[in-house]
Coordinates of C-alpha atoms and ligand atoms in Angstrom, one line a residue:
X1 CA 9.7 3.8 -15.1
X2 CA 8.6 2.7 -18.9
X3 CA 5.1 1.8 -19.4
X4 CA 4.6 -1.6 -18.8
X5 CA 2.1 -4.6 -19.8
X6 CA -0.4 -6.3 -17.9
X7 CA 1.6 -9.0 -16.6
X8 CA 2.9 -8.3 -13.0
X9 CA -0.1 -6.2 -12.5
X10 CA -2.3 -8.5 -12.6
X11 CA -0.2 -11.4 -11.0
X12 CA 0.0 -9.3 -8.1
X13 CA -3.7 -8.5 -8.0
X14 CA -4.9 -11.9 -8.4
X15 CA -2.5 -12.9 -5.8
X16 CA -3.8 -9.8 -3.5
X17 CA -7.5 -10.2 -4.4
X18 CA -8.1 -6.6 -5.6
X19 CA -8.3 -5.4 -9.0
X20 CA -6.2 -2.8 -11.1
X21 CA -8.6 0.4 -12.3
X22 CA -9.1 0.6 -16.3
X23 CA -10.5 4.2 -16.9
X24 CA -10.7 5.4 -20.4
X25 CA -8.8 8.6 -21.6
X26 CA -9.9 11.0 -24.0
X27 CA -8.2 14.8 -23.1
X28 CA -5.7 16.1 -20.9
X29 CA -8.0 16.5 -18.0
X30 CA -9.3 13.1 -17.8
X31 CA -5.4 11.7 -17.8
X32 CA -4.4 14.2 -15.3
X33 CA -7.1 13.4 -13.1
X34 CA -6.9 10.1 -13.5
X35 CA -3.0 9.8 -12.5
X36 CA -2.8 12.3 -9.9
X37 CA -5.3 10.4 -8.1
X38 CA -3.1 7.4 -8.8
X39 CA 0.0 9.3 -7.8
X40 CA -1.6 10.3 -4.5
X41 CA -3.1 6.9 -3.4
X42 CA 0.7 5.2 -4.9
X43 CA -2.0 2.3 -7.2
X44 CA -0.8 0.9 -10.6
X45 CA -3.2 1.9 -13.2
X46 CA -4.1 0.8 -16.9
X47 CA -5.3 4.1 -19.4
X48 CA -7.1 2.8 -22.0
X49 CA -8.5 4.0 -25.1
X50 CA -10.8 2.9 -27.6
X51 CA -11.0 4.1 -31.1
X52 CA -13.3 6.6 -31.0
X53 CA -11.0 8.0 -28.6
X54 CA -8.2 7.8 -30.8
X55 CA -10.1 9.4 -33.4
X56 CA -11.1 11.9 -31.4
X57 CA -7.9 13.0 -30.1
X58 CA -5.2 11.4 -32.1
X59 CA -3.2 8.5 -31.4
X60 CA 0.3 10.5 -31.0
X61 CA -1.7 13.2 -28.6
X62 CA -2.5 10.6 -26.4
X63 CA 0.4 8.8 -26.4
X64 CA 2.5 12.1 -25.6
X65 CA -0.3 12.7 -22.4
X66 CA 0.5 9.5 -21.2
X67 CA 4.3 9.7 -21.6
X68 CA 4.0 13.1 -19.5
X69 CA 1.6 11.6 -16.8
X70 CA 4.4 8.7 -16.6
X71 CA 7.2 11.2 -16.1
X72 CA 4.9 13.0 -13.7
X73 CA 3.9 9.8 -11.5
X74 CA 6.8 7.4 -11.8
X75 CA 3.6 4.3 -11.5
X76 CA 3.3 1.3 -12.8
X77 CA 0.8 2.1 -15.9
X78 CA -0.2 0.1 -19.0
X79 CA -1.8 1.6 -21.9
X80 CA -4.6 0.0 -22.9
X81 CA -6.8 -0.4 -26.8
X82 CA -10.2 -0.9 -25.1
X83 CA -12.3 -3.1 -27.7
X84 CA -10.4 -3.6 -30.4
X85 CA -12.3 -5.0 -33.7
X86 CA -9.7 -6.0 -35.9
X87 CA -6.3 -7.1 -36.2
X88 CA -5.4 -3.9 -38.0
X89 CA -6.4 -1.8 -35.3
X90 CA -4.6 -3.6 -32.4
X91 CA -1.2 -3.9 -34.7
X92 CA -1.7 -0.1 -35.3
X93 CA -1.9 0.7 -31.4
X94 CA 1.2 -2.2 -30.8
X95 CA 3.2 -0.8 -33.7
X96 CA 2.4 3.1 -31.8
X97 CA 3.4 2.2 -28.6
X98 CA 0.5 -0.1 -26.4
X99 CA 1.4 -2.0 -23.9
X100 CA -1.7 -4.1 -23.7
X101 CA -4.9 -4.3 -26.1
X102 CA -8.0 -6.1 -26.2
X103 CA -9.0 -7.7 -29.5
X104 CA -12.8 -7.9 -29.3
X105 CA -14.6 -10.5 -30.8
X106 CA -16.9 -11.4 -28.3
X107 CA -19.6 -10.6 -31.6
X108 CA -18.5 -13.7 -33.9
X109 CA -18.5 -17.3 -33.7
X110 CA -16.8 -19.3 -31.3
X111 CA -14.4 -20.1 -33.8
X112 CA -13.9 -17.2 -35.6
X113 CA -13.2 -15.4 -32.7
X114 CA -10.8 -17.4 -31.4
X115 CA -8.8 -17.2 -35.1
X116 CA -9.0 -13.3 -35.0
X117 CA -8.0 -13.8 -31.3
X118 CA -5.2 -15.7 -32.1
X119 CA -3.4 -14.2 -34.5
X120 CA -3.6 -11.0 -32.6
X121 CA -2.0 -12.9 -29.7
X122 CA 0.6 -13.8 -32.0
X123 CA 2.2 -10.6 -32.9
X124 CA 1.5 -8.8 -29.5
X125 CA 3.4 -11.4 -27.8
X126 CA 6.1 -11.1 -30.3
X127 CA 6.5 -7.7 -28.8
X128 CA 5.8 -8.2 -25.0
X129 CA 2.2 -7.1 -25.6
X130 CA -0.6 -7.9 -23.5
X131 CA -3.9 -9.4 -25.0
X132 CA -7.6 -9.0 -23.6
X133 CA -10.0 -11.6 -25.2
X134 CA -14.1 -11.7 -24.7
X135 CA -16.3 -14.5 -24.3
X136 CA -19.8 -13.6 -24.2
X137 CA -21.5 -10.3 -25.1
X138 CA -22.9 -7.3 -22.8
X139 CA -25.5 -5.3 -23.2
X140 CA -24.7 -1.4 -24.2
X141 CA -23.1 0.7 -26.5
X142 CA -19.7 1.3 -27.5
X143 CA -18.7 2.9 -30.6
X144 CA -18.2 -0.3 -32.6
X145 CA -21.2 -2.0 -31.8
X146 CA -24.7 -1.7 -30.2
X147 CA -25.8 -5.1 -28.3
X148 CA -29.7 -5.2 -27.5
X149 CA -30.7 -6.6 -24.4
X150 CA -31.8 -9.3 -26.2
X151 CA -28.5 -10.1 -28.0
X152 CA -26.6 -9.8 -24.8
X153 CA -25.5 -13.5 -23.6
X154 CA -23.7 -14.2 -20.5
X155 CA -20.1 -16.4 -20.8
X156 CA -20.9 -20.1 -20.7
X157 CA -17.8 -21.4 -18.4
X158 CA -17.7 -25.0 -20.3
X159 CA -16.2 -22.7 -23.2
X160 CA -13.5 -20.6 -21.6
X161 CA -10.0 -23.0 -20.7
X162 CA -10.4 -24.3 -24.7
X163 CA -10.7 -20.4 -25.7
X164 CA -7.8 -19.4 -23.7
X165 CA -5.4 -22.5 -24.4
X166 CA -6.3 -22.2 -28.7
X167 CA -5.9 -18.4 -28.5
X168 CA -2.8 -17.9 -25.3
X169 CA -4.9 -14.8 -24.1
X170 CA -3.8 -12.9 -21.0
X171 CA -6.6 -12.0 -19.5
X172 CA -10.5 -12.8 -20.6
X173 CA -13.4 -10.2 -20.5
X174 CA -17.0 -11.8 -19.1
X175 CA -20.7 -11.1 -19.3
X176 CA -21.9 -11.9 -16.1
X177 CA -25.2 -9.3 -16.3
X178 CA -22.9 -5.3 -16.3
X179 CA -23.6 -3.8 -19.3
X180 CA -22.0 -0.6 -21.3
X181 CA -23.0 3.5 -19.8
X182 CA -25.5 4.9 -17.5
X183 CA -28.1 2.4 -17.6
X184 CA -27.0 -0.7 -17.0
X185 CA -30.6 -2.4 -14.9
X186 CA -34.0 -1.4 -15.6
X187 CA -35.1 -2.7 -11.9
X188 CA -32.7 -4.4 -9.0
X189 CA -29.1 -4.9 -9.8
X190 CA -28.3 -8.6 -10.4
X191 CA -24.9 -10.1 -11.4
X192 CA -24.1 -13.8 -12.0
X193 CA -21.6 -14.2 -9.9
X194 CA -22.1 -18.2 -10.0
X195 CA -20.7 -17.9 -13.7
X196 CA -17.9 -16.0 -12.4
X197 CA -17.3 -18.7 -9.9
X198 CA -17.4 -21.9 -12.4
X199 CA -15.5 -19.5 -14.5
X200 CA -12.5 -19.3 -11.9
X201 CA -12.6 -23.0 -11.0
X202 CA -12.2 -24.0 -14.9
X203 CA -9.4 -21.4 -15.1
X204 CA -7.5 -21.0 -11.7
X205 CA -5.2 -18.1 -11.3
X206 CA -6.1 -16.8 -14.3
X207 CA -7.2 -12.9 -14.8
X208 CA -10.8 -12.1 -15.6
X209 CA -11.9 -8.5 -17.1
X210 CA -15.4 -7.1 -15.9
X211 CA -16.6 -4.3 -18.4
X212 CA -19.7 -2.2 -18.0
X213 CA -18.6 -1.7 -14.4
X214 CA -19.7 2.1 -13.8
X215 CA -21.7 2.9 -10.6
X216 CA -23.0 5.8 -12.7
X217 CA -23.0 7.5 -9.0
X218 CA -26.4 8.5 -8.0
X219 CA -25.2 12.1 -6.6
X220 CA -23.8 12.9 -10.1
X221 CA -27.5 11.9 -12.0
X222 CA -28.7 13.9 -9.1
X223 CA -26.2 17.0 -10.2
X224 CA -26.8 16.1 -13.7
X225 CA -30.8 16.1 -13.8
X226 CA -30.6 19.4 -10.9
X227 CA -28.8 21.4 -13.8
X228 CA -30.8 21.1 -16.6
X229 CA -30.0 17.4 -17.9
X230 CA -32.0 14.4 -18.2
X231 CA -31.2 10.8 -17.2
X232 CA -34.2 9.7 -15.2
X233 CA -33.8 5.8 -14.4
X234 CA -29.8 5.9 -14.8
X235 CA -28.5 2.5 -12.8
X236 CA -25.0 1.0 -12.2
X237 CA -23.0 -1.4 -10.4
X238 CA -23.4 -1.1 -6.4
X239 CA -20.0 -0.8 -5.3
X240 CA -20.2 -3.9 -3.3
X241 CA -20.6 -5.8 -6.0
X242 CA -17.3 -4.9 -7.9
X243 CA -15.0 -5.1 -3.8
X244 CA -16.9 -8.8 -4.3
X245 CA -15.4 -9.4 -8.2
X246 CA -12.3 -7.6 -7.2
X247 CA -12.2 -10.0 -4.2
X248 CA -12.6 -13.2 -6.7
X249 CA -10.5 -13.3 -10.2
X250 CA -11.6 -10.4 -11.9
X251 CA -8.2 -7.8 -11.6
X252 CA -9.3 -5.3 -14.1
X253 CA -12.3 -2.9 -13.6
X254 CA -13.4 -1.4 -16.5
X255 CA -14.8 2.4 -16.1
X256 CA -15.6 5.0 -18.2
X257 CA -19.2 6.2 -18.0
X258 CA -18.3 7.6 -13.9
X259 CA -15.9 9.6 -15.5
X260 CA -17.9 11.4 -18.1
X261 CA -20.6 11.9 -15.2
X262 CA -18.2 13.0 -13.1
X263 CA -17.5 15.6 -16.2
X264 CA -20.7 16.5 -17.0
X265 CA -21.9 16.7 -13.4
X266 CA -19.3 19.4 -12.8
X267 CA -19.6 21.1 -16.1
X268 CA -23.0 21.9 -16.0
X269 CA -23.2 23.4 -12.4
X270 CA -20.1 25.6 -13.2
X271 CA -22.4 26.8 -16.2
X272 CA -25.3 26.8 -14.0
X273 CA -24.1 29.3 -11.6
X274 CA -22.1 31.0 -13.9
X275 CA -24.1 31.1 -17.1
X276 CA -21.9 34.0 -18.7
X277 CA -18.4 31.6 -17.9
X278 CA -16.2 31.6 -21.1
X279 CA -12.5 30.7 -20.1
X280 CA -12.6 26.6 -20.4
X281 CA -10.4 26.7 -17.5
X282 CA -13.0 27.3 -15.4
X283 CA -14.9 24.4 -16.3
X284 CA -12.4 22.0 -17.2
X285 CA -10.6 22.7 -14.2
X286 CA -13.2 22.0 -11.4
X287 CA -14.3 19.0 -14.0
X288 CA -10.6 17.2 -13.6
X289 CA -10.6 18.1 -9.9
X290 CA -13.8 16.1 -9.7
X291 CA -12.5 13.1 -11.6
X292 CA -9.5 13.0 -9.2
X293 CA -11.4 12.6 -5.9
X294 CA -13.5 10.1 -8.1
X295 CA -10.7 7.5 -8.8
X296 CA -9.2 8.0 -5.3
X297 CA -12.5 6.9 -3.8
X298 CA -12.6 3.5 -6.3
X299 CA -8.8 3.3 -6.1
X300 CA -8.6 2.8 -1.8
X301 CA -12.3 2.0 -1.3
X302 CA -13.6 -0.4 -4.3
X303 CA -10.8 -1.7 -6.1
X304 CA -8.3 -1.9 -2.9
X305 CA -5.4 -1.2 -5.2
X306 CA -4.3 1.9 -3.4
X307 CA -0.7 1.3 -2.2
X308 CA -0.1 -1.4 -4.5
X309 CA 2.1 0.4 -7.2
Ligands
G3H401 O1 -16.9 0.4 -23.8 C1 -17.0 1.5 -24.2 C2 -16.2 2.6 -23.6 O2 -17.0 3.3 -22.6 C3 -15.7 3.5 -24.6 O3 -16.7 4.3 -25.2 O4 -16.3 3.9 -27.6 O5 -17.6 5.9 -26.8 O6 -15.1 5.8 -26.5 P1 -16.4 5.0 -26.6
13P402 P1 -18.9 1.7 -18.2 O1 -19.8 2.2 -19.3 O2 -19.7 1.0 -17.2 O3 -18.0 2.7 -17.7 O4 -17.9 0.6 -18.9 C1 -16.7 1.0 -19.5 C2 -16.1 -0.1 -20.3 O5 -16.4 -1.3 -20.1 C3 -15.0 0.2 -21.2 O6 -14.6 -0.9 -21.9
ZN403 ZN1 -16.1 -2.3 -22.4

């Protein structure tokens, strides 16, 4: 099967009330254990890739591990820019080969953003391209940008159907209280799933995107801090909370900072009990192994998309 866009993914998932896995890829370990968990559990999947990743390991290397985990799976997979800042960047990852990208300009003005927006929209669609918009900003950091909790600002619904109909957006990321890596809520864990309600009335059957949805799982903070590291007060999104989103229109889960603690979790008791270990196999290995059983678990028991490819 070719890769495909977003489309019929999410139709289905709306339709089904779960939500398709995003994870971000940045090696050959983290797409292999990424799809043969897929592979195993039979769920369509969206890779995605932001552009540090794509500086870091090359847009055509990517692209080649994705084509091979395609050929490998036979699964319904999109590949994804994850935040996208400009319209150079997302005609860059069209023109290579993207079946979906998000244009981010959750950052400017209402209208500005829904210009850039727009015109990205524009030539994706000309090539049966998928486009993620934002409305509202989270909390967090991603290579582009670094929002302070105080410049963080949930979506206000009265804006969203007038920024989808200007723009023709396929699906619309929300702040609704996740933010970007490990530590996501100083005390309890609150999201405003009211917004996400008024959100879905003003735009029925429509997709919604929740980013910043790591559970940065305790037992790898636990590994993490055994081993040498040190993450005291690391805090994610209960998992009950995402089977609810999943449950309402969101149907696409962004993750990326369970992966790298999954990684790093693994890496560092390998190294642990083994401090003279030199073959990266050894590492690397039980580190993809890890992420596997990692998106099986939020594959069948979080996102409910197992058996849905
Ligand atoms: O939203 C941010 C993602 O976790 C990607 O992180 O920009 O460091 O690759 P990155
Ligand atoms: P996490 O940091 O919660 O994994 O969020 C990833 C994300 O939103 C990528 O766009
Ligand atoms: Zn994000």
């Amino acid at each position: 099967m070719p890769l495909v866009n977003t489309t019929e993914m999410f139709k289905k998932a709306y339709e089904g009330g779960y939500a398709i896995g995003a994870f971000n890829v940045n090696n050959m370990e983290i797409v292999q254990g990424i799809t043969e968990a897929a592979k195993e559990v039979n769920a369509p999947l969206i890779l995605q890739v932001s552009s540090g990743a794509r500086k870091y390991a090359n847009h055509t290397y990517l692209m080649k591990l994705i084509e091979a985990a395609l050929a490998e799976t036979d699964l319904p997979i999109a590949v994804h820019l994850d935040h996208g800042d400009s319209f150079e960047l997302c005609k860059s990852c069209i023109d290579g080969g993207f079946t979906s990208v998000m244009i981010d300009g959750s950052h400017l003005p209402f209208e500005e953003n829904i210009a850039l927006t727009k015109k990205v929209v524009e030539y994706a669609h000309d090539k049966g391209v998928t486009v993620e918009g934002e409305l509202g900003r989270l909390a967090g950091i991603e290579d582009a940008v670094n929002v302070s909790e105080e410049d963080a600002a949930f979506t206000r619904p009265e804006e969203v159907e007038e920024f989808v109909s200007r723009t023709g957006v396929d699906s619309l990321a929300i702040a609704i209280g996740t933010s970007h890596g490990a530590f996501k809520f100083k005390g309890e864990a609150q999201l405003r799933f009211d917004i996400l309600e008024e959100i879905q009335k003003k735009l029925p059957g429509f997709p919604i995107v929740l980013h910043g949805a790591s559970s940065v799982i305790p037992e790898y903070v636990d590994q993490i801090n055994k081993f040498g590291g040190n993450m005291p007060g690391a805090k994610g999104v209960p998992e009950e909370m995402l089977r609810k989103a999943a449950s309402m229109a969101v149907c696409k889960i962004n993750i990326d900072s369970d992966l790298r603690l999954a990684m790093t979790a693994t890496i560092r008791k390998v190294f642990a009990e083994n401090p003279a270990e030199f073959d990266p196999r050894k590492y690397l290995g039980p580190a993809r192994e890890e992420i596997k059983k990692l998106v099986k678990h939020k594959l069948i028991n979080v996102l409910g998309c197992a058996g849905k490819a």
